[in-house]
Amino acid sequence: MFLEPLRSGVLALPAGDNADPFIDADDIADVAVAAPTEDGHVGERYELTGPRLWTFAEGVGEIALATGRELRYVPITRDQFAGAVVDDGAPREFAEPLATLISEFFDGRNSSLADGVERALNRKPRDFADWVTEIAPTGVWDAA
């Protein structure tokens, strides 16, 4: 969902300027495998986050730095986002709930860090910057 906007150079979301704990999907998968298959996880509850908080502006800036491209994040309203999704061809019945989901998920309530990855895997979670550095050479964010 974020790929094409990044390729075009602008990621516009109803996420404001809140910082969130970007987490690597591989960390989520590693915990999902370890918890039911390894000893020591019974009765544990793991809240999973990355190792630091990032705003979308910072995350897009990190991708820009790694790719050498001019990219930017633009905070927009929920209604502006829903309208853009409809303009891209999606039905309003899809766009409205998606806009609400994104604006509520990134409203600042998740602006905290947890130690679930470290407790479950005995290692630090992977930083978003490390992921960006690994992925950038693939050209995935190159201009469309």
Coordinates of N, CA and C in Angstrom, one line a residue:
M1 N 0.8 -1.2 0.0 CA 0.0 0.0 0.0 C 0.9 1.3 0.0
F2 N 2.0 1.2 0.6 CA 2.9 2.4 0.7 C 3.9 2.4 -0.5
L3 N 4.0 1.3 -1.2 CA 5.1 1.2 -2.2 C 4.9 2.1 -3.4
E4 N 3.7 2.2 -4.0 CA 3.5 3.0 -5.2 C 3.7 4.5 -4.8
P5 N 3.1 5.0 -3.7 CA 3.3 6.4 -3.3 C 4.8 6.7 -3.1
L6 N 5.5 5.8 -2.5 CA 7.0 6.0 -2.3 C 7.7 6.0 -3.6
R7 N 7.3 5.2 -4.6 CA 7.9 5.2 -5.9 C 7.7 6.5 -6.6
S8 N 6.5 7.1 -6.3 CA 6.1 8.4 -6.9 C 6.8 9.6 -6.2
G9 N 7.3 9.3 -5.0 CA 8.1 10.4 -4.3 C 7.3 11.0 -3.1
V10 N 6.0 10.7 -3.0 CA 5.3 11.3 -1.9 C 4.4 10.3 -1.2
L11 N 4.6 10.1 0.1 CA 3.7 9.2 0.9 C 2.8 10.1 1.7
A12 N 1.5 10.1 1.4 CA 0.5 11.0 2.1 C -0.4 10.1 2.9
L13 N -0.4 10.3 4.2 CA -1.2 9.4 5.1 C -1.9 10.2 6.2
P14 N -3.0 9.7 6.7 CA -3.7 10.4 7.8 C -3.1 9.9 9.1
A15 N -1.8 10.0 9.2 CA -1.1 9.5 10.4 C -0.4 10.6 11.2
G16 N -0.6 11.8 10.9 CA 0.0 12.9 11.6 C 1.5 12.8 11.7
D17 N 2.0 13.3 12.9 CA 3.4 13.3 13.1 C 3.8 12.5 14.3
N18 N 2.9 11.5 14.6 CA 3.2 10.7 15.8 C 4.3 9.7 15.5
A19 N 5.0 9.3 16.5 CA 6.1 8.3 16.4 C 5.6 7.0 16.8
D20 N 5.9 6.0 16.0 CA 5.4 4.6 16.2 C 6.6 3.7 16.2
P21 N 6.4 2.5 16.8 CA 7.5 1.5 16.9 C 7.6 0.6 15.7
F22 N 8.1 1.1 14.6 CA 8.1 0.3 13.4 C 8.8 -1.1 13.7
I23 N 8.2 -2.2 13.3 CA 8.8 -3.5 13.6 C 9.0 -4.3 12.3
D24 N 10.0 -5.0 12.3 CA 10.4 -5.8 11.2 C 9.5 -7.1 11.2
A25 N 8.9 -7.3 10.0 CA 8.0 -8.5 9.9 C 8.7 -9.8 10.2
D26 N 10.0 -9.9 10.0 CA 10.8 -11.1 10.3 C 10.8 -11.3 11.8
D27 N 10.9 -10.2 12.6 CA 10.8 -10.3 14.0 C 9.5 -10.9 14.5
I28 N 8.4 -10.4 13.9 CA 7.1 -11.0 14.2 C 7.0 -12.4 13.9
A29 N 7.5 -12.8 12.7 CA 7.5 -14.2 12.3 C 8.4 -15.1 13.2
D30 N 9.5 -14.6 13.6 CA 10.4 -15.3 14.5 C 9.8 -15.6 15.9
V31 N 9.1 -14.6 16.4 CA 8.4 -14.8 17.7 C 7.2 -15.8 17.5
A32 N 6.5 -15.6 16.4 CA 5.4 -16.5 16.1 C 5.8 -18.0 16.0
V33 N 7.0 -18.2 15.5 CA 7.5 -19.6 15.4 C 8.0 -20.0 16.8
A34 N 8.8 -19.2 17.4 CA 9.4 -19.6 18.7 C 8.4 -19.8 19.8
A35 N 7.4 -19.0 19.9 CA 6.4 -19.1 21.0 C 5.8 -20.5 21.2
P36 N 5.3 -21.1 20.1 CA 4.6 -22.4 20.2 C 5.6 -23.6 20.1
T37 N 6.8 -23.4 19.7 CA 7.7 -24.5 19.4 C 8.9 -24.6 20.4
E38 N 9.1 -23.6 21.2 CA 10.3 -23.7 22.1 C 9.8 -23.6 23.5
D39 N 10.6 -24.1 24.4 CA 10.3 -24.1 25.8 C 10.4 -22.7 26.4
G40 N 9.7 -22.4 27.4 CA 9.8 -21.2 28.2 C 8.8 -20.1 27.8
H41 N 7.8 -20.4 26.9 CA 6.9 -19.4 26.4 C 5.5 -19.5 27.0
V42 N 5.2 -20.6 27.6 CA 3.9 -20.9 28.2 C 3.5 -19.8 29.1
G43 N 2.3 -19.2 28.9 CA 1.8 -18.2 29.8 C 2.4 -16.8 29.6
E44 N 3.3 -16.7 28.7 CA 3.9 -15.4 28.4 C 3.1 -14.6 27.4
R45 N 3.1 -13.3 27.5 CA 2.4 -12.4 26.6 C 3.5 -11.4 26.1
Y46 N 3.7 -11.4 24.8 CA 4.7 -10.6 24.2 C 4.1 -9.4 23.4
E47 N 4.4 -8.3 23.8 CA 4.1 -7.1 23.0 C 5.3 -6.8 22.2
L48 N 5.1 -6.8 20.9 CA 6.2 -6.7 19.9 C 6.3 -5.3 19.3
T49 N 7.5 -4.7 19.4 CA 7.7 -3.4 18.8 C 9.2 -3.5 18.3
G50 N 9.5 -2.5 17.4 CA 10.9 -2.3 17.0 C 11.6 -1.7 18.2
P51 N 12.9 -1.4 18.0 CA 13.7 -0.9 19.1 C 13.6 0.6 19.3
R52 N 13.0 1.4 18.4 CA 12.8 2.8 18.6 C 11.6 3.3 17.9
L53 N 11.2 4.5 18.3 CA 10.0 5.1 17.7 C 10.4 5.9 16.4
W54 N 9.6 5.9 15.4 CA 9.8 6.6 14.2 C 8.6 7.3 13.8
T55 N 8.7 8.5 13.3 CA 7.6 9.2 12.6 C 7.6 8.7 11.2
F56 N 6.5 8.9 10.4 CA 6.5 8.6 9.0 C 7.5 9.5 8.3
A57 N 7.6 10.7 8.7 CA 8.6 11.6 8.1 C 10.0 11.1 8.2
E58 N 10.3 10.6 9.4 CA 11.7 10.0 9.6 C 11.9 8.8 8.8
G59 N 10.8 7.9 8.8 CA 11.0 6.7 8.0 C 11.1 6.9 6.5
V60 N 10.4 7.8 6.0 CA 10.5 8.2 4.6 C 11.9 8.8 4.3
G61 N 12.3 9.7 5.3 CA 13.6 10.3 5.2 C 14.7 9.2 5.2
E62 N 14.6 8.2 5.9 CA 15.6 7.1 6.0 C 15.6 6.4 4.6
I63 N 14.5 6.2 4.0 CA 14.4 5.5 2.7 C 15.0 6.5 1.7
A64 N 14.8 7.8 1.8 CA 15.4 8.7 0.8 C 16.9 8.7 0.9
L65 N 17.4 8.7 2.2 CA 18.8 8.6 2.4 C 19.4 7.4 1.7
A66 N 18.8 6.2 2.0 CA 19.3 5.0 1.5 C 19.3 4.8 -0.1
T67 N 18.3 5.5 -0.7 CA 18.1 5.4 -2.1 C 18.7 6.5 -2.9
G68 N 19.0 7.6 -2.2 CA 19.5 8.8 -2.9 C 18.4 9.5 -3.7
R69 N 17.1 9.2 -3.3 CA 16.0 9.8 -4.0 C 15.4 10.9 -3.1
E70 N 14.7 11.9 -3.7 CA 14.0 12.9 -3.0 C 12.6 12.3 -2.7
L71 N 12.3 12.0 -1.5 CA 11.1 11.5 -1.0 C 10.5 12.3 0.1
R72 N 9.2 12.4 0.3 CA 8.7 13.1 1.4 C 7.4 12.5 1.9
Y73 N 7.1 12.7 3.2 CA 5.9 12.3 3.8 C 5.0 13.6 4.0
V74 N 3.8 13.4 3.7 CA 2.8 14.5 3.8 C 1.7 14.0 4.7
P75 N 1.5 14.6 5.9 CA 0.3 14.3 6.7 C -0.9 14.9 6.1
I76 N -2.0 14.1 5.9 CA -3.2 14.5 5.4 C -4.4 14.1 6.3
T77 N -5.5 14.6 6.1 CA -6.7 14.2 6.9 C -7.2 12.9 6.5
R78 N -8.0 12.3 7.3 CA -8.7 11.0 7.0 C -9.5 11.2 5.8
D79 N -10.3 12.3 5.6 CA -11.2 12.5 4.5 C -10.4 12.7 3.2
Q80 N -9.2 13.4 3.3 CA -8.4 13.5 2.1 C -7.8 12.2 1.6
F81 N -7.4 11.3 2.6 CA -6.9 10.0 2.2 C -8.0 9.2 1.6
A82 N -9.2 9.1 2.2 CA -10.3 8.4 1.6 C -10.6 8.8 0.2
G83 N -10.6 10.1 0.0 CA -10.9 10.7 -1.3 C -9.8 10.2 -2.3
A84 N -8.6 10.2 -1.9 CA -7.5 9.8 -2.8 C -7.6 8.3 -3.2
V85 N -8.0 7.5 -2.2 CA -8.2 6.1 -2.5 C -9.3 5.9 -3.5
V86 N -10.4 6.6 -3.3 CA -11.5 6.5 -4.3 C -11.0 7.0 -5.6
D87 N -10.3 8.1 -5.7 CA -9.8 8.6 -6.9 C -8.9 7.6 -7.7
D88 N -8.2 6.7 -6.9 CA -7.4 5.7 -7.5 C -8.2 4.5 -7.9
G89 N -9.5 4.5 -7.7 CA -10.4 3.5 -8.3 C -11.0 2.5 -7.3
A90 N -10.7 2.7 -6.0 CA -11.3 1.9 -5.0 C -12.7 2.3 -4.6
P91 N -13.6 1.4 -4.3 CA -14.9 1.9 -3.8 C -14.9 2.6 -2.5
R92 N -15.8 3.5 -2.3 CA -15.9 4.3 -1.1 C -16.1 3.4 0.1
E93 N -16.8 2.3 -0.1 CA -17.0 1.3 1.0 C -15.7 0.7 1.5
F94 N -14.7 0.7 0.7 CA -13.3 0.3 1.1 C -12.5 1.4 1.6
A95 N -12.6 2.5 0.9 CA -11.7 3.7 1.3 C -12.0 4.3 2.6
E96 N -13.3 4.4 3.0 CA -13.6 5.0 4.3 C -13.1 4.2 5.5
P97 N -13.4 2.9 5.5 CA -12.9 2.1 6.7 C -11.4 2.1 6.7
L98 N -10.7 2.0 5.5 CA -9.3 2.0 5.5 C -8.7 3.3 6.0
A99 N -9.3 4.4 5.7 CA -8.8 5.7 6.2 C -9.0 5.8 7.7
T100 N -10.1 5.3 8.2 CA -10.4 5.3 9.6 C -9.4 4.4 10.3
L101 N -9.1 3.3 9.8 CA -8.2 2.3 10.4 C -6.8 3.0 10.5
I102 N -6.3 3.6 9.4 CA -5.0 4.2 9.4 C -4.9 5.3 10.4
S103 N -5.9 6.2 10.3 CA -5.9 7.4 11.2 C -6.0 7.0 12.7
E104 N -6.7 6.0 13.0 CA -6.9 5.6 14.4 C -5.7 4.8 14.9
F105 N -5.1 4.0 14.0 CA -4.0 3.1 14.4 C -2.7 4.0 14.6
F106 N -2.6 5.1 13.8 CA -1.4 5.9 14.0 C -1.8 7.2 14.7
D107 N -2.6 7.2 15.7 CA -3.0 8.4 16.4 C -2.2 8.7 17.6
G108 N -1.2 8.0 17.8 CA -0.3 8.2 19.0 C -0.4 7.2 20.1
R109 N -1.5 6.4 20.1 CA -1.7 5.5 21.2 C -0.7 4.4 21.2
N110 N 0.0 4.2 20.1 CA 1.1 3.1 20.1 C 2.5 3.7 20.2
S111 N 2.6 4.9 20.6 CA 3.9 5.5 20.7 C 4.7 5.1 22.0
S112 N 4.9 3.8 22.0 CA 5.7 3.3 23.1 C 6.5 2.1 22.7
L113 N 7.5 1.8 23.4 CA 8.3 0.6 23.1 C 8.1 -0.5 24.1
A114 N 8.2 -1.7 23.6 CA 8.1 -2.9 24.5 C 9.3 -3.9 24.3
D115 N 9.4 -4.8 25.2 CA 10.6 -5.7 25.1 C 10.2 -7.1 24.7
G116 N 9.1 -7.3 24.0 CA 8.6 -8.6 23.7 C 9.5 -9.4 22.8
V117 N 10.1 -8.7 21.8 CA 11.0 -9.5 20.9 C 12.2 -9.9 21.6
E118 N 12.8 -9.1 22.5 CA 14.0 -9.4 23.2 C 13.7 -10.6 24.2
R119 N 12.6 -10.5 24.9 CA 12.2 -11.5 25.9 C 11.9 -12.9 25.2
A120 N 11.3 -12.8 24.0 CA 10.9 -14.1 23.3 C 12.1 -14.7 22.6
L121 N 13.0 -13.9 22.1 CA 14.1 -14.4 21.2 C 15.5 -14.2 21.8
N122 N 15.6 -13.6 22.9 CA 16.9 -13.3 23.5 C 17.8 -12.5 22.6
R123 N 17.2 -11.6 21.9 CA 18.0 -10.7 21.0 C 17.2 -9.4 20.8
K124 N 17.8 -8.4 20.4 CA 17.2 -7.1 20.2 C 16.4 -7.2 18.9
P125 N 15.3 -6.4 18.8 CA 14.6 -6.4 17.5 C 15.4 -5.6 16.5
R126 N 15.1 -5.9 15.3 CA 15.8 -5.3 14.1 C 15.3 -3.8 14.0
D127 N 16.2 -2.9 13.8 CA 15.9 -1.5 13.6 C 15.4 -1.3 12.1
F128 N 14.5 -0.4 12.0 CA 14.0 0.0 10.7 C 15.1 0.4 9.7
A129 N 16.0 1.2 10.2 CA 17.1 1.7 9.4 C 18.0 0.5 8.8
D130 N 18.2 -0.5 9.6 CA 18.9 -1.7 9.1 C 18.1 -2.4 8.0
W131 N 16.8 -2.5 8.2 CA 16.0 -3.1 7.1 C 16.0 -2.2 5.9
V132 N 15.9 -0.9 6.0 CA 16.0 0.0 4.8 C 17.3 -0.2 4.1
T133 N 18.4 -0.2 4.8 CA 19.7 -0.4 4.2 C 19.8 -1.7 3.5
E134 N 19.2 -2.7 4.0 CA 19.3 -4.0 3.3 C 18.4 -4.0 2.0
I135 N 17.2 -3.4 2.1 CA 16.3 -3.5 1.0 C 16.6 -2.5 -0.1
A136 N 17.1 -1.3 0.2 CA 17.3 -0.3 -0.8 C 18.0 -0.8 -2.0
P137 N 19.1 -1.6 -1.9 CA 19.8 -2.0 -3.1 C 19.0 -2.8 -4.1
T138 N 17.9 -3.4 -3.7 CA 17.0 -4.2 -4.5 C 16.3 -3.3 -5.6
G139 N 16.3 -2.0 -5.3 CA 15.6 -1.1 -6.3 C 14.1 -1.0 -6.1
V140 N 13.6 -1.6 -5.0 CA 12.1 -1.7 -4.8 C 11.5 -0.3 -4.7
W141 N 12.2 0.7 -4.2 CA 11.7 2.1 -4.1 C 12.1 3.0 -5.3
D142 N 12.6 2.4 -6.3 CA 13.0 3.2 -7.5 C 11.8 3.9 -8.1
A143 N 11.9 5.0 -8.7 CA 10.8 5.7 -9.3 C 10.1 4.8 -10.4
A144 N 8.8 4.9 -10.4 CA 8.0 4.1 -11.3 C 8.2 4.5 -12.7

